[in-house]
CSV table of C-alpha atoms in Angstrom, one decimal:
chain,number,residue,atom,x,y,z
E,17,MET,CA,-165.5,142.4,58.7
E,18,ASP,CA,-168.9,144.2,59.0
E,19,SER,CA,-170.1,143.1,61.6
E,20,ILE,CA,-166.8,144.8,63.2
E,21,LYS,CA,-167.1,147.9,62.0
E,22,ASN,CA,-170.7,147.9,63.2
E,23,ALA,CA,-170.2,146.7,66.8
E,24,LEU,CA,-167.6,149.7,67.0
E,25,GLY,CA,-170.0,152.2,65.2
E,26,SER,CA,-172.4,151.2,67.9
E,27,PHE,CA,-170.0,151.2,70.7
E,28,ASP,CA,-169.2,155.4,69.4
E,29,SER,CA,-172.0,156.1,69.0
E,30,ASP,CA,-171.8,158.9,71.2
E,31,ASP,CA,-168.0,159.4,70.0
E,32,ARG,CA,-166.9,159.0,73.4
E,33,LEU,CA,-163.6,157.3,72.1
E,34,GLN,CA,-163.3,160.1,70.0
E,35,LYS,CA,-163.4,162.6,72.8
E,36,ARG,CA,-160.7,160.5,75.0
E,37,ILE,CA,-158.2,160.3,72.1
E,38,GLN,CA,-158.8,164.5,72.2
E,39,GLU,CA,-158.6,164.7,76.1
E,40,GLN,CA,-155.7,162.7,75.4
E,41,LYS,CA,-154.0,164.7,72.9
E,42,ASP,CA,-155.1,168.1,74.8
E,43,ARG,CA,-152.9,167.0,78.0
E,44,LEU,CA,-150.0,166.1,75.8
E,45,LEU,CA,-150.0,169.2,73.9
E,46,GLN,CA,-150.5,171.1,77.5
E,47,SER,CA,-147.4,169.1,79.3
E,48,LYS,CA,-144.5,171.1,80.3
E,49,PRO,CA,-142.0,169.4,77.7
E,50,ILE,CA,-144.7,169.1,74.7
E,51,GLN,CA,-145.2,173.0,75.3
E,52,THR,CA,-141.4,174.1,75.4
E,53,PHE,CA,-140.7,171.9,72.3
E,54,LEU,CA,-143.3,173.8,70.2
E,55,SER,CA,-142.5,177.3,71.5
E,56,GLU,CA,-139.2,176.8,70.0
E,57,HIS,CA,-140.2,175.1,67.1
E,58,THR,CA,-143.5,177.7,65.3
E,59,GLU,CA,-142.6,175.4,62.1
E,60,VAL,CA,-144.9,172.4,63.6
E,61,THR,CA,-148.1,172.4,62.0
E,62,THR,CA,-151.4,170.5,63.2
E,63,SER,CA,-151.1,167.6,60.6
E,64,MET,CA,-147.0,167.5,61.7
E,65,ILE,CA,-148.7,166.9,65.3
E,66,ASP,CA,-151.5,164.8,64.2
E,67,ARG,CA,-148.8,162.4,62.3
E,68,GLY,CA,-146.6,162.5,65.1
E,69,LEU,CA,-148.5,162.0,68.1
E,70,SER,CA,-147.2,158.5,68.8
E,71,LYS,CA,-143.2,159.9,68.8
E,72,MET,CA,-144.6,162.9,70.8
E,73,TYR,CA,-145.9,160.5,73.9
E,74,GLU,CA,-143.0,158.6,73.9
E,75,PHE,CA,-140.8,162.2,74.5
E,76,LYS,CA,-143.3,163.2,77.0
E,77,LYS,CA,-143.0,160.1,79.1
E,78,GLU,CA,-139.2,159.5,78.7
E,79,ARG,CA,-138.5,163.6,79.3
E,80,GLU,CA,-140.9,163.4,82.2
E,81,ASN,CA,-138.8,160.2,84.0
E,82,CYS,CA,-135.5,162.0,83.4
E,83,GLU,CA,-137.4,165.2,85.8
E,84,ALA,CA,-138.1,163.0,88.5
E,85,CYS,CA,-134.8,160.9,87.8
E,86,PRO,CA,-134.6,158.2,90.5
E,87,GLY,CA,-130.5,157.5,89.1
E,88,LEU,CA,-128.7,155.9,87.1
E,89,GLU,CA,-129.4,152.4,88.0
E,90,ASN,CA,-133.2,152.6,88.5
E,91,CYS,CA,-133.2,155.0,85.2
E,92,PRO,CA,-137.0,153.7,83.7
E,93,ASN,CA,-136.1,155.0,80.2
E,94,MET,CA,-136.1,152.3,77.6
E,95,MET,CA,-132.2,153.2,77.3
E,96,GLN,CA,-131.3,153.6,80.9
E,97,GLY,CA,-129.2,156.1,81.0
E,98,TYR,CA,-130.2,158.1,77.7
E,99,ARG,CA,-132.7,161.3,77.8
E,100,PRO,CA,-134.9,161.8,75.0
E,101,VAL,CA,-134.6,164.8,71.8
E,102,LEU,CA,-137.7,165.7,70.0
E,103,TYR,CA,-136.9,166.8,66.9
E,104,ALA,CA,-138.8,168.3,63.4
E,105,GLU,CA,-137.2,167.1,59.9
E,106,ARG,CA,-138.2,167.1,56.6
E,107,GLY,CA,-142.3,167.7,58.3
E,108,SER,CA,-142.2,165.0,60.5
E,109,LEU,CA,-141.6,164.9,64.4
E,110,ASP,CA,-139.1,162.2,65.8
E,111,VAL,CA,-137.3,161.0,68.8
E,112,SER,CA,-133.8,160.5,69.1
E,113,TYR,CA,-131.8,159.6,72.6
E,114,THR,CA,-128.9,161.6,74.1
E,115,ARG,CA,-126.4,160.8,77.2
E,116,CYS,CA,-127.8,162.3,79.9
E,117,PRO,CA,-124.8,163.7,82.8
E,118,LEU,CA,-125.2,160.9,85.0
E,119,LYS,CA,-124.6,158.7,81.9
E,120,LEU,CA,-121.9,160.6,80.6
E,121,ASP,CA,-120.3,160.7,83.9
E,122,ALA,CA,-120.8,157.0,84.4
E,123,ASP,CA,-119.3,156.0,81.3
E,124,GLU,CA,-116.0,158.6,81.8
E,125,ARG,CA,-115.2,157.0,85.0
E,126,LEU,CA,-115.4,153.1,83.1
E,127,GLU,CA,-113.1,154.6,80.5
E,128,GLN,CA,-111.0,156.0,83.1
E,129,GLN,CA,-110.6,152.7,84.7
E,130,GLN,CA,-110.0,150.8,81.7
E,131,LEU,CA,-106.6,152.3,81.7
E,132,ILE,CA,-105.4,150.7,83.9
E,133,GLN,CA,-105.6,146.5,83.3
E,134,SER,CA,-104.2,144.4,85.5
E,135,LEU,CA,-104.1,140.4,86.2
E,136,TYR,CA,-104.0,139.1,89.6
E,137,ILE,CA,-103.6,142.1,91.6
E,138,PRO,CA,-105.3,142.8,95.0
E,139,LYS,CA,-108.0,146.0,94.7
E,140,ASP,CA,-105.9,148.2,97.2
E,141,ILE,CA,-102.9,148.0,94.9
E,142,LEU,CA,-105.3,149.2,91.9
E,143,GLU,CA,-105.9,152.2,94.4
E,144,ALA,CA,-102.8,153.4,95.7
E,145,THR,CA,-102.1,156.3,95.2
E,146,PHE,CA,-98.8,158.8,95.9
E,147,ASP,CA,-101.0,161.4,98.4
E,148,VAL,CA,-101.8,158.9,100.5
E,149,MET,CA,-97.6,157.3,100.5
E,150,ASP,CA,-96.0,157.2,103.4
E,151,GLN,CA,-93.1,158.5,102.9
E,152,ASN,CA,-90.2,157.8,104.9
E,153,ASP,CA,-86.6,158.4,104.7
E,154,ASP,CA,-86.0,154.6,103.3
E,155,ARG,CA,-88.5,155.2,100.6
E,156,ALA,CA,-88.0,158.5,99.6
E,157,LYS,CA,-85.8,157.9,96.8
E,158,ALA,CA,-87.8,155.3,95.6
E,159,ILE,CA,-90.8,157.5,95.8
E,160,SER,CA,-89.4,160.3,94.0
E,161,SER,CA,-87.5,158.0,90.9
E,162,ALA,CA,-92.0,156.8,90.6
E,163,VAL,CA,-92.6,160.1,90.5
E,164,ARG,CA,-90.2,161.2,88.0
E,165,PHE,CA,-91.5,158.4,86.2
E,166,ALA,CA,-95.2,159.0,85.9
E,167,VAL,CA,-95.1,162.7,85.6
E,168,ALA,CA,-92.3,162.3,82.1
E,169,ALA,CA,-93.8,159.2,80.0
E,170,ASN,CA,-93.9,159.1,76.9
E,171,PRO,CA,-94.4,155.6,75.8
E,172,GLY,CA,-93.2,155.2,71.6
E,173,GLU,CA,-90.4,158.1,72.3
E,174,ASP,CA,-89.0,156.9,75.7
E,175,GLY,CA,-88.9,152.8,76.5
E,176,LEU,CA,-87.0,153.9,79.8
E,177,GLY,CA,-88.8,152.4,82.7
E,178,LEU,CA,-88.1,151.3,86.2
E,179,TYR,CA,-86.6,148.2,88.3
E,180,LEU,CA,-88.4,148.6,92.1
E,181,TYR,CA,-86.2,146.1,94.5
E,182,GLY,CA,-86.5,145.6,97.6
E,183,LYS,CA,-87.4,142.9,100.4
E,184,PHE,CA,-91.1,141.2,100.9
E,185,GLY,CA,-93.2,143.9,101.6
E,186,VAL,CA,-91.8,147.1,101.4
E,187,GLY,CA,-94.0,148.5,99.3
E,188,LYS,CA,-93.1,147.9,95.2
E,189,SER,CA,-96.5,146.9,94.4
E,190,TYR,CA,-97.9,150.0,95.8
E,191,LEU,CA,-94.9,151.8,94.0
E,192,LEU,CA,-96.9,150.5,90.8
E,193,GLY,CA,-100.0,151.2,91.3
E,194,ALA,CA,-99.5,154.6,92.4
E,195,ILE,CA,-98.2,155.1,89.1
E,196,ALA,CA,-100.6,153.3,87.3
E,197,ASN,CA,-102.8,155.7,88.5
E,198,GLU,CA,-100.8,158.8,88.2
E,199,LEU,CA,-100.6,157.8,84.1
E,200,LYS,CA,-104.2,157.3,84.1
E,201,ASP,CA,-105.1,160.7,85.0
E,202,LEU,CA,-103.0,161.3,82.1
E,203,SER,CA,-104.9,159.3,79.8
E,204,ILE,CA,-101.5,156.6,79.3
E,205,GLN,CA,-102.8,153.1,79.5
E,206,SER,CA,-100.8,150.4,82.0
E,207,TYR,CA,-101.0,147.1,82.1
E,208,MET,CA,-100.2,145.8,85.4
E,209,ILE,CA,-99.3,142.1,85.7
E,210,TYR,CA,-98.5,139.7,88.9
E,211,THR,CA,-95.7,137.4,87.1
E,212,PRO,CA,-96.4,134.1,88.4
E,213,ASP,CA,-99.6,133.5,88.0
E,214,PHE,CA,-99.3,135.4,85.0
E,215,PHE,CA,-96.7,132.8,83.5
E,216,ARG,CA,-98.7,129.4,84.6
E,217,GLU,CA,-101.5,131.6,82.4
E,218,MET,CA,-99.9,131.8,79.8
E,219,LYS,CA,-98.9,128.2,79.6
E,220,GLN,CA,-102.8,126.8,80.1
E,221,SER,CA,-103.6,129.1,77.0
E,222,ILE,CA,-101.9,126.7,74.5
E,223,GLY,CA,-104.6,124.7,74.9
E,224,ASP,CA,-106.8,126.9,74.4
E,225,GLY,CA,-105.3,128.9,71.3
E,226,SER,CA,-105.7,132.0,73.3
E,227,PHE,CA,-101.8,132.2,73.8
E,228,GLN,CA,-100.5,134.8,70.7
E,229,GLU,CA,-103.5,136.8,71.7
E,230,LYS,CA,-102.4,137.1,75.2
E,231,LEU,CA,-99.0,138.0,74.4
E,232,GLU,CA,-99.7,140.6,71.9
E,233,THR,CA,-101.8,142.5,74.4
E,234,VAL,CA,-99.0,142.2,76.9
E,235,ARG,CA,-96.8,143.1,75.1
E,236,LYS,CA,-97.7,146.0,73.3
E,237,ALA,CA,-100.1,147.8,76.4
E,238,PRO,CA,-98.0,151.4,76.6
E,239,VAL,CA,-96.6,151.1,79.7
E,240,LEU,CA,-96.4,147.6,81.0
E,241,MET,CA,-95.3,146.1,85.0
E,242,LEU,CA,-94.2,142.5,85.6
E,243,ASP,CA,-94.9,142.5,89.3
E,244,ASP,CA,-92.6,139.9,91.8
E,245,ILE,CA,-90.6,139.1,88.2
E,246,GLY,CA,-88.4,136.1,89.9
E,247,ALA,CA,-90.9,135.0,91.9
E,248,GLU,CA,-91.9,132.4,90.0
E,249,THR,CA,-90.4,129.1,89.3
E,250,THR,CA,-88.4,130.1,85.9
E,251,THR,CA,-88.5,127.6,82.8
E,252,ALA,CA,-86.7,127.5,79.5
E,253,TRP,CA,-89.9,128.1,78.0
E,254,THR,CA,-91.1,130.8,79.8
E,255,ARG,CA,-88.0,133.0,79.4
E,256,ASP,CA,-87.5,132.1,75.9
E,257,GLU,CA,-91.2,132.0,74.4
E,258,ILE,CA,-92.2,135.1,76.8
E,259,LEU,CA,-90.4,137.2,78.5
E,260,GLY,CA,-87.7,137.2,75.5
E,261,PRO,CA,-90.2,138.3,72.6
E,262,ILE,CA,-92.1,140.7,74.8
E,263,LEU,CA,-89.2,142.9,76.2
E,264,GLN,CA,-87.9,142.2,72.8
E,265,TYR,CA,-90.7,144.2,71.0
E,266,ARG,CA,-91.1,146.7,74.2
E,267,MET,CA,-87.5,147.5,73.2
E,268,SER,CA,-87.8,147.9,69.9
E,269,GLU,CA,-91.1,150.2,69.9
E,270,LYS,CA,-89.6,152.0,73.3
E,271,LEU,CA,-92.5,151.1,75.4
E,272,PRO,CA,-91.0,151.5,79.1
E,273,THR,CA,-92.0,148.1,81.1
E,274,LEU,CA,-91.2,148.4,84.9
E,275,PHE,CA,-90.6,145.4,87.7
E,276,THR,CA,-91.0,144.8,90.9
E,277,SER,CA,-88.9,141.8,92.4
E,278,ASN,CA,-87.0,140.9,95.6
E,279,TYR,CA,-84.4,140.1,93.3
E,280,ASP,CA,-81.0,142.5,92.1
E,281,TYR,CA,-79.9,142.9,88.5
E,282,GLU,CA,-77.5,140.1,89.8
E,283,GLU,CA,-79.5,137.6,91.6
E,284,LEU,CA,-82.2,138.0,89.0
E,285,GLU,CA,-79.7,136.5,86.4
E,286,LEU,CA,-79.3,133.5,88.3
E,287,GLN,CA,-82.7,133.3,88.4
E,288,LEU,CA,-83.4,133.4,84.5
E,289,ALA,CA,-80.4,131.1,84.0
E,290,TYR,CA,-82.0,128.0,85.4
E,291,SER,CA,-83.3,125.7,83.1
E,292,ASP,CA,-86.0,122.9,83.3
E,293,LYS,CA,-84.1,120.6,81.2
E,294,GLY,CA,-80.8,120.2,83.7
E,295,GLY,CA,-77.7,122.9,84.2
E,296,THR,CA,-78.0,126.7,83.3
E,297,GLU,CA,-78.2,128.8,80.4
E,298,GLN,CA,-76.2,131.7,81.3
E,299,LEU,CA,-76.3,133.4,77.8
E,300,LYS,CA,-79.7,133.3,77.2
E,301,ALA,CA,-80.5,135.1,81.2
E,302,LYS,CA,-77.9,137.6,80.0
E,303,ARG,CA,-79.3,138.3,76.8
E,304,ILE,CA,-82.2,139.1,79.1
E,305,MET,CA,-80.9,141.2,81.7
E,306,GLU,CA,-78.9,142.7,79.0
E,307,ARG,CA,-82.1,144.4,77.9
E,308,ILE,CA,-83.8,144.9,81.2
E,309,LYS,CA,-80.8,146.6,82.4
E,310,HIS,CA,-80.2,149.0,79.2
E,311,TYR,CA,-84.1,149.4,79.7
E,312,THR,CA,-84.7,150.4,83.5
E,313,THR,CA,-83.5,152.8,86.2
E,314,PHE,CA,-82.2,150.2,89.1
E,315,VAL,CA,-84.4,151.9,92.3
E,316,GLU,CA,-83.9,150.3,95.7
E,317,VAL,CA,-87.3,150.5,97.9
E,318,GLY,CA,-86.3,150.2,101.3
E,319,GLY,CA,-88.1,149.6,104.5
E,320,GLU,CA,-89.3,147.1,107.0
E,321,ASN,CA,-91.7,145.1,105.6
E,322,ARG,CA,-95.5,146.2,106.0
E,323,ARG,CA,-96.9,142.9,105.5
E,324,GLY,CA,-95.5,140.9,108.6
């Protein structure tokens, strides 16, 4: 140990190391971020500075990164999107971090996006808005009904939804997307599902143990949108173990459900009556349809096939 001390002593015999340290300290104290801090905190003493040099270096480096901001994605700070705050407390200096404006904006956009949850829904549907929608005579009533629902939606107080019926390709799903985006702007969360794929996923989820969790998520959504109901091959199980419990819960909690379908009420009831066990189960189908009819407004969507 003595030999190491002696070696260090001889290396710094002319105080070169101390001079370099002092030069770095002087540059630190003369930097703009530190000068601004010290002018605003006259209670900071020399001894506090000496003890807090490492924190001051950290603050200076991170703050200078912010002043030459290369954008959120390229942020070089230790915590991407966070800027440092140097503060004095109980005779010591320390650094905390707060979200920068770019990070705040990005987080706000993410929170907004998360207000629309979806399963198997195309991106163009999720980006739909009423502003760019073709409002011809065939679709005027449907668009008006969709707008009225969106601006008046009150989950938990009013459970009335919509049943959008029309031919293939007339824009029923697009209307759902526009409603979801309008609800997003009102900070109301919606869950939009392509029903045939959802039923298939629920059947598979029995094997991985996630069935109940997925069912709970869907049935508790503030606004639920079931796109293209009736397009799937209905089974007694999907009707009685998925659709029935979802609608029963939402009816009791006054949570609105919206549907799109190529079938009107009567035609969908025939679809739901089908039993893969053979024959039909009209009473069970009627019970489901009574819930749907009572808690939706039937809206016919007209127009030409836009996918053809």
